[in-house]
Amino acid sequence: MKIIGTGAAHPTCSVTNEMLEKFLDTSDEWITERTGIKERCVISSEKLEDMAVAAANKALEDAGMTAADIDYIICSNVVNEYVTPALSCIIQGKIGATCPTVDINAACAGFIFAMDIAEDKLQCKKAKNILIVCAEEPSRMVSWQNRSTCVLFGDGAGAAVVTAGDELKAIRLTTSSLTDVLYYQRKLEPTPYISKDENFEPLVMRGREVFKHAVTSSCRDIRKLLNETGIDANDIKYYVLHQANRRIIDSIRNFLGVEEEKVPHNVERYGNISSAALPALLDELNRGGKLHKGDKLVFSAFGAGFTTGACIIEWAK
Ligand code: COA
C-alpha cells in the first residue's frame, strides 16, 4: 500500500480557551499547561458529512484522481447525526462514487485500522484505489458543562487515497477491552418492553488512566515496529502521533528519546479530533512541503476501547 493523496477540512467556528472561560470554571492557563490546546474548531452550521466530503475531494485532487477511480471507501467515524445509513454511504453519493463503502469505529485509532483493511483489500486485489475518510465530531459527545472533557475535543475530517505499493513497512493493531475508562452511550428509543436500568450520560473519561494507557501503549507499539522492521529510530523523518494532548505527545517523545522537530503537532489549534487527527496532520505536512519521497514516517494512535494502531510507511509522492 502507498498513500498518494491527502486532504482535510475543519469547521469554521474556532473556540479559544478564553471563550470557554466565559461559561466554564476554567482558564487558558490550566488548559494550556495540562493539554497544550489553545483553540479547537467545532461544528456549528456545518454538517459532518460536508467536511468529510471536502476532505475526500481534496485527497482525490491531490492524488490526481476522480471519484470514478475509487473502488472502495472506508469511513472511520465514532458519531454523527445518523446511526444509519453509514456516513460512508452519504460520502459516496456526494463525491459521485459508485463503489462499495463501509464504516468502521476503532475510535481515535480508526485511521490505522482503516489502513490495515485497505492493505488487505489491495493485497488480495479486491480493490485498486481506496479512499479512507476519517470524520469525527466528538464535541457532540461531551457535556459542555463538564470542564474535564469538553475543553479537550474538536471536530473535523481527514482523508487519504491509497493504492497498491510496498510503502507500508509494518503495521500493528491492538484491542484490549477496557471499556470503563472512556465511553459514551447513545440514547436509544424507548420500547414498551425495556425493563433494564439504562443510564445515558455524556462522554465519561478517566483522564489520568487514559493518559497512562496512551503513553505506554504508543511507546510499546512504536518500539515493536522499529524492532520488527530493523529500521533505526534516527531514520524516521516524522513521528505522526495522535493529537489528543501535548503532554501525551511530549511524554511519548521523551520515552522514545526522539528530537522535538521529529514530532509535529497541531493539537494546539484543533484539540483532539479523534481518528481525523492523523490524516489531518499528515495533510498539513504534505501540503506544507515537509514530506519527500522515501521519507520514513511512524504513525501511532490510541483510543476508546482501548484500541491502538501504529505503522511505518515510506512517503511515496
Ligand atoms: N479547567 C480547570 N480545572 C480543571 C479542568 C479544566 N478544564 N479540567 C479538570 N480540572 C481540574 C479537576 O477538576 C481536578 O480538580 P480537583 O483536584 O479539585 O478535583 C484537577 O483539575 C486535576 O484533574 P486531573 O484530572 O487529575 O488532571 P490531569 O493533570 O490528569 O489532566 C486531563 C486532566 C484530562 C487533561 C489529562 O488527564 C488527559 O489529558 N488525559 C487523557 C485524555 C485523552 O487524551 N483522552 C482522549 C484519548 S483518545
XYZ file of N, CA, C and O and ligand atoms in Angstrom, residues 20 24-31 33-37 107-109 146-153 181-182 203 205-212 214 242-248 272 274-275 301-304 306-307, ligand 1:
260
model
N -14.012 29.731 26.363
C -14.502 28.731 27.322
C -14.543 29.306 28.742
O -15.419 28.960 29.535
N -17.275 28.373 31.666
C -16.771 27.221 32.429
C -15.823 27.717 33.515
O -15.134 28.729 33.319
N -15.748 26.971 34.610
C -14.784 27.297 35.658
C -13.423 26.754 35.225
O -12.977 25.701 35.672
N -12.814 27.452 34.288
C -11.527 27.020 33.736
C -10.712 28.247 33.369
O -11.185 29.383 33.523
N -9.499 28.010 32.879
C -8.667 29.152 32.474
C -7.776 28.729 31.313
O -7.437 27.546 31.168
N -7.395 29.728 30.542
C -6.458 29.468 29.436
C -5.179 28.844 29.998
O -4.632 27.902 29.421
N -4.769 29.340 31.169
C -3.538 28.843 31.789
C -3.635 27.337 32.090
O -2.740 26.563 31.758
N -4.767 26.912 32.711
C -4.926 25.495 33.061
C -4.941 24.632 31.798
O -4.231 23.632 31.701
N -5.753 25.045 30.830
C -5.892 24.213 29.616
C -4.568 24.134 28.865
O -4.143 23.063 28.427
N -1.484 24.563 30.037
C -0.473 23.811 30.786
C -0.743 22.305 30.760
O 0.155 21.499 30.583
N -2.026 21.909 30.943
C -2.341 20.472 31.042
C -2.525 19.788 29.701
O -2.459 18.571 29.610
N -2.833 20.565 28.651
C -3.157 19.912 27.372
C -2.412 20.481 26.171
O -2.351 19.834 25.131
N -1.934 21.705 26.273
C -1.306 22.360 25.126
C -2.320 22.943 24.150
O -1.948 23.610 23.181
N -3.602 22.714 24.406
C -4.631 23.180 23.457
C -4.935 24.667 23.699
O -5.135 25.083 24.834
N -12.459 4.053 17.204
C -12.220 5.289 17.958
C -11.050 6.063 17.334
O -10.913 6.085 16.114
N -10.221 6.651 18.178
C -9.186 7.549 17.644
C -8.123 6.825 16.835
O -7.338 7.460 16.119
N -8.061 5.499 16.946
C -7.075 4.741 16.164
C -7.633 4.362 14.787
O -7.006 3.600 14.041
N -19.071 20.175 31.473
C -18.015 19.405 32.127
C -16.635 19.883 31.648
O -16.178 19.541 30.561
N -15.971 20.654 32.493
C -14.679 21.245 32.109
C -13.585 20.201 31.892
O -12.588 20.480 31.232
N -13.783 19.001 32.476
C -12.736 17.973 32.341
C -12.713 17.342 30.962
O -11.715 16.743 30.566
N -13.830 17.429 30.245
C -13.853 16.771 28.925
C -14.046 17.747 27.752
O -13.356 17.630 26.744
N -14.956 18.721 27.890
C -15.293 19.497 26.686
C -14.143 20.348 26.171
O -14.097 20.672 24.986
N -13.191 20.682 27.028
C -12.077 21.520 26.567
C -11.115 20.756 25.652
O -10.293 21.355 24.961
N -11.224 19.417 25.669
C -10.209 18.591 25.002
C -10.466 18.349 23.514
O -9.540 18.033 22.775
N -11.730 18.450 23.098
C -12.084 17.931 21.772
C -12.435 19.011 20.745
O -12.880 20.107 21.088
N -12.875 3.253 30.996
C -12.056 4.461 31.166
C -12.482 5.581 30.206
O -12.184 6.749 30.436
N -13.178 5.192 29.137
C -13.588 6.185 28.142
C -14.781 5.616 27.378
O -14.629 4.654 26.632
N -20.128 11.851 27.421
C -18.863 11.112 27.456
C -18.261 11.052 28.869
O -18.160 12.068 29.539
N -14.912 9.964 31.008
C -13.490 9.688 30.783
C -12.714 9.762 32.097
O -12.860 10.720 32.844
N -11.930 8.715 32.344
C -10.994 8.779 33.469
C -9.654 9.214 32.899
O -8.847 8.400 32.423
N -9.466 10.528 32.916
C -8.360 11.159 32.191
C -6.985 10.614 32.512
O -6.191 10.347 31.616
N -6.721 10.442 33.811
C -5.366 10.003 34.183
C -5.068 8.599 33.684
O -3.966 8.313 33.239
N -6.088 7.711 33.782
C -5.877 6.331 33.301
C -5.675 6.318 31.788
O -4.812 5.607 31.271
N -6.495 7.117 31.093
C -6.353 7.180 29.632
C -4.953 7.689 29.272
O -4.292 7.151 28.380
N -4.517 8.689 29.986
C -3.188 9.270 29.750
C -2.114 8.187 29.838
O -1.290 8.021 28.929
N -2.150 7.405 30.937
C -1.109 6.377 31.142
C -1.163 5.306 30.047
O -0.143 4.912 29.492
N -2.343 5.593 27.090
C -1.959 6.187 25.808
C -0.438 6.190 25.662
O 0.108 5.739 24.648
N -1.055 10.558 17.506
C -2.419 11.023 17.746
C -2.385 12.337 18.524
O -1.646 12.476 19.501
N -3.195 13.282 18.080
C -3.191 14.623 18.667
C -4.285 14.732 19.731
O -5.364 15.272 19.487
N -4.007 14.167 20.916
C -5.009 14.237 21.991
C -4.640 15.294 23.008
O -5.503 15.987 23.542
N -3.355 15.394 23.271
C -2.890 16.244 24.356
C -1.386 16.430 24.165
O -0.660 15.466 23.944
N -0.912 17.659 24.242
C 0.505 17.950 24.027
C 1.385 17.214 25.041
O 2.487 16.773 24.724
N 0.842 17.052 26.285
C 1.646 16.359 27.300
C 1.813 14.884 26.961
O 2.854 14.291 27.234
N 0.768 14.289 26.381
C 0.885 12.882 25.955
C 1.931 12.788 24.839
O 2.814 11.927 24.860
N -8.474 17.523 20.181
C -8.484 16.105 19.788
C -9.645 15.861 18.818
O -10.805 15.924 19.217
N -10.182 13.051 17.242
C -10.354 11.605 17.147
C -9.608 11.039 15.936
O -8.486 11.455 15.664
N -10.228 10.128 15.200
C -9.470 9.451 14.139
C -9.075 10.387 13.001
O -8.211 10.054 12.181
N -1.559 5.819 17.102
C -2.782 6.399 17.677
C -3.379 5.433 18.693
O -3.105 4.229 18.667
N -4.227 5.968 19.568
C -4.872 5.166 20.612
C -6.252 5.754 20.840
O -6.498 6.923 20.540
N -7.159 4.928 21.336
C -8.497 5.469 21.551
C -9.361 4.572 22.411
O -8.911 3.513 22.886
N -10.602 5.006 22.578
C -11.543 4.274 23.434
C -11.651 2.839 22.960
O -11.600 2.544 21.771
N -9.967 -0.355 24.753
C -8.930 0.555 24.325
C -8.290 0.038 23.030
O -7.897 -1.120 22.975
N -8.234 0.875 22.004
C -7.630 0.450 20.745
C -6.303 1.176 20.541
O -6.149 2.317 20.970
N -10.013 23.676 33.976
C -9.645 23.790 35.271
N -9.560 22.720 36.085
C -9.837 21.528 35.560
C -10.225 21.337 34.228
C -10.313 22.485 33.432
N -10.667 22.433 32.120
N -10.437 20.036 33.999
C -10.196 19.400 35.158
N -9.831 20.309 36.102
C -9.498 20.051 37.491
C -10.123 18.796 38.036
O -11.445 19.045 38.416
C -9.215 18.484 39.190
O -9.598 19.290 40.275
P -9.602 18.699 41.768
O -8.185 18.298 42.038
O -10.096 19.835 42.556
O -10.531 17.526 41.703
C -7.843 18.982 38.714
O -8.091 19.850 37.599
C -6.894 17.875 38.289
O -7.619 16.991 37.469
P -6.921 15.744 36.794
O -7.944 15.012 36.002
O -6.171 14.967 37.816
O -5.859 16.498 35.860
P -4.798 15.912 34.883
O -3.496 16.530 35.125
O -4.859 14.408 34.806
O -5.317 16.466 33.455
C -6.515 15.688 31.543
C -6.589 16.108 33.008
C -7.889 15.253 31.095
C -6.054 16.889 30.724
C -5.485 14.532 31.373
O -5.747 13.531 32.332
C -5.541 13.928 29.994
O -5.225 14.570 29.022
N -5.914 12.646 29.868
C -6.019 11.990 28.600
C -7.283 12.442 27.909
C -7.342 11.996 26.457
O -6.408 12.185 25.745
N -8.479 11.435 26.045
C -8.735 11.038 24.713
C -7.996 9.793 24.345
S -8.305 9.362 22.689
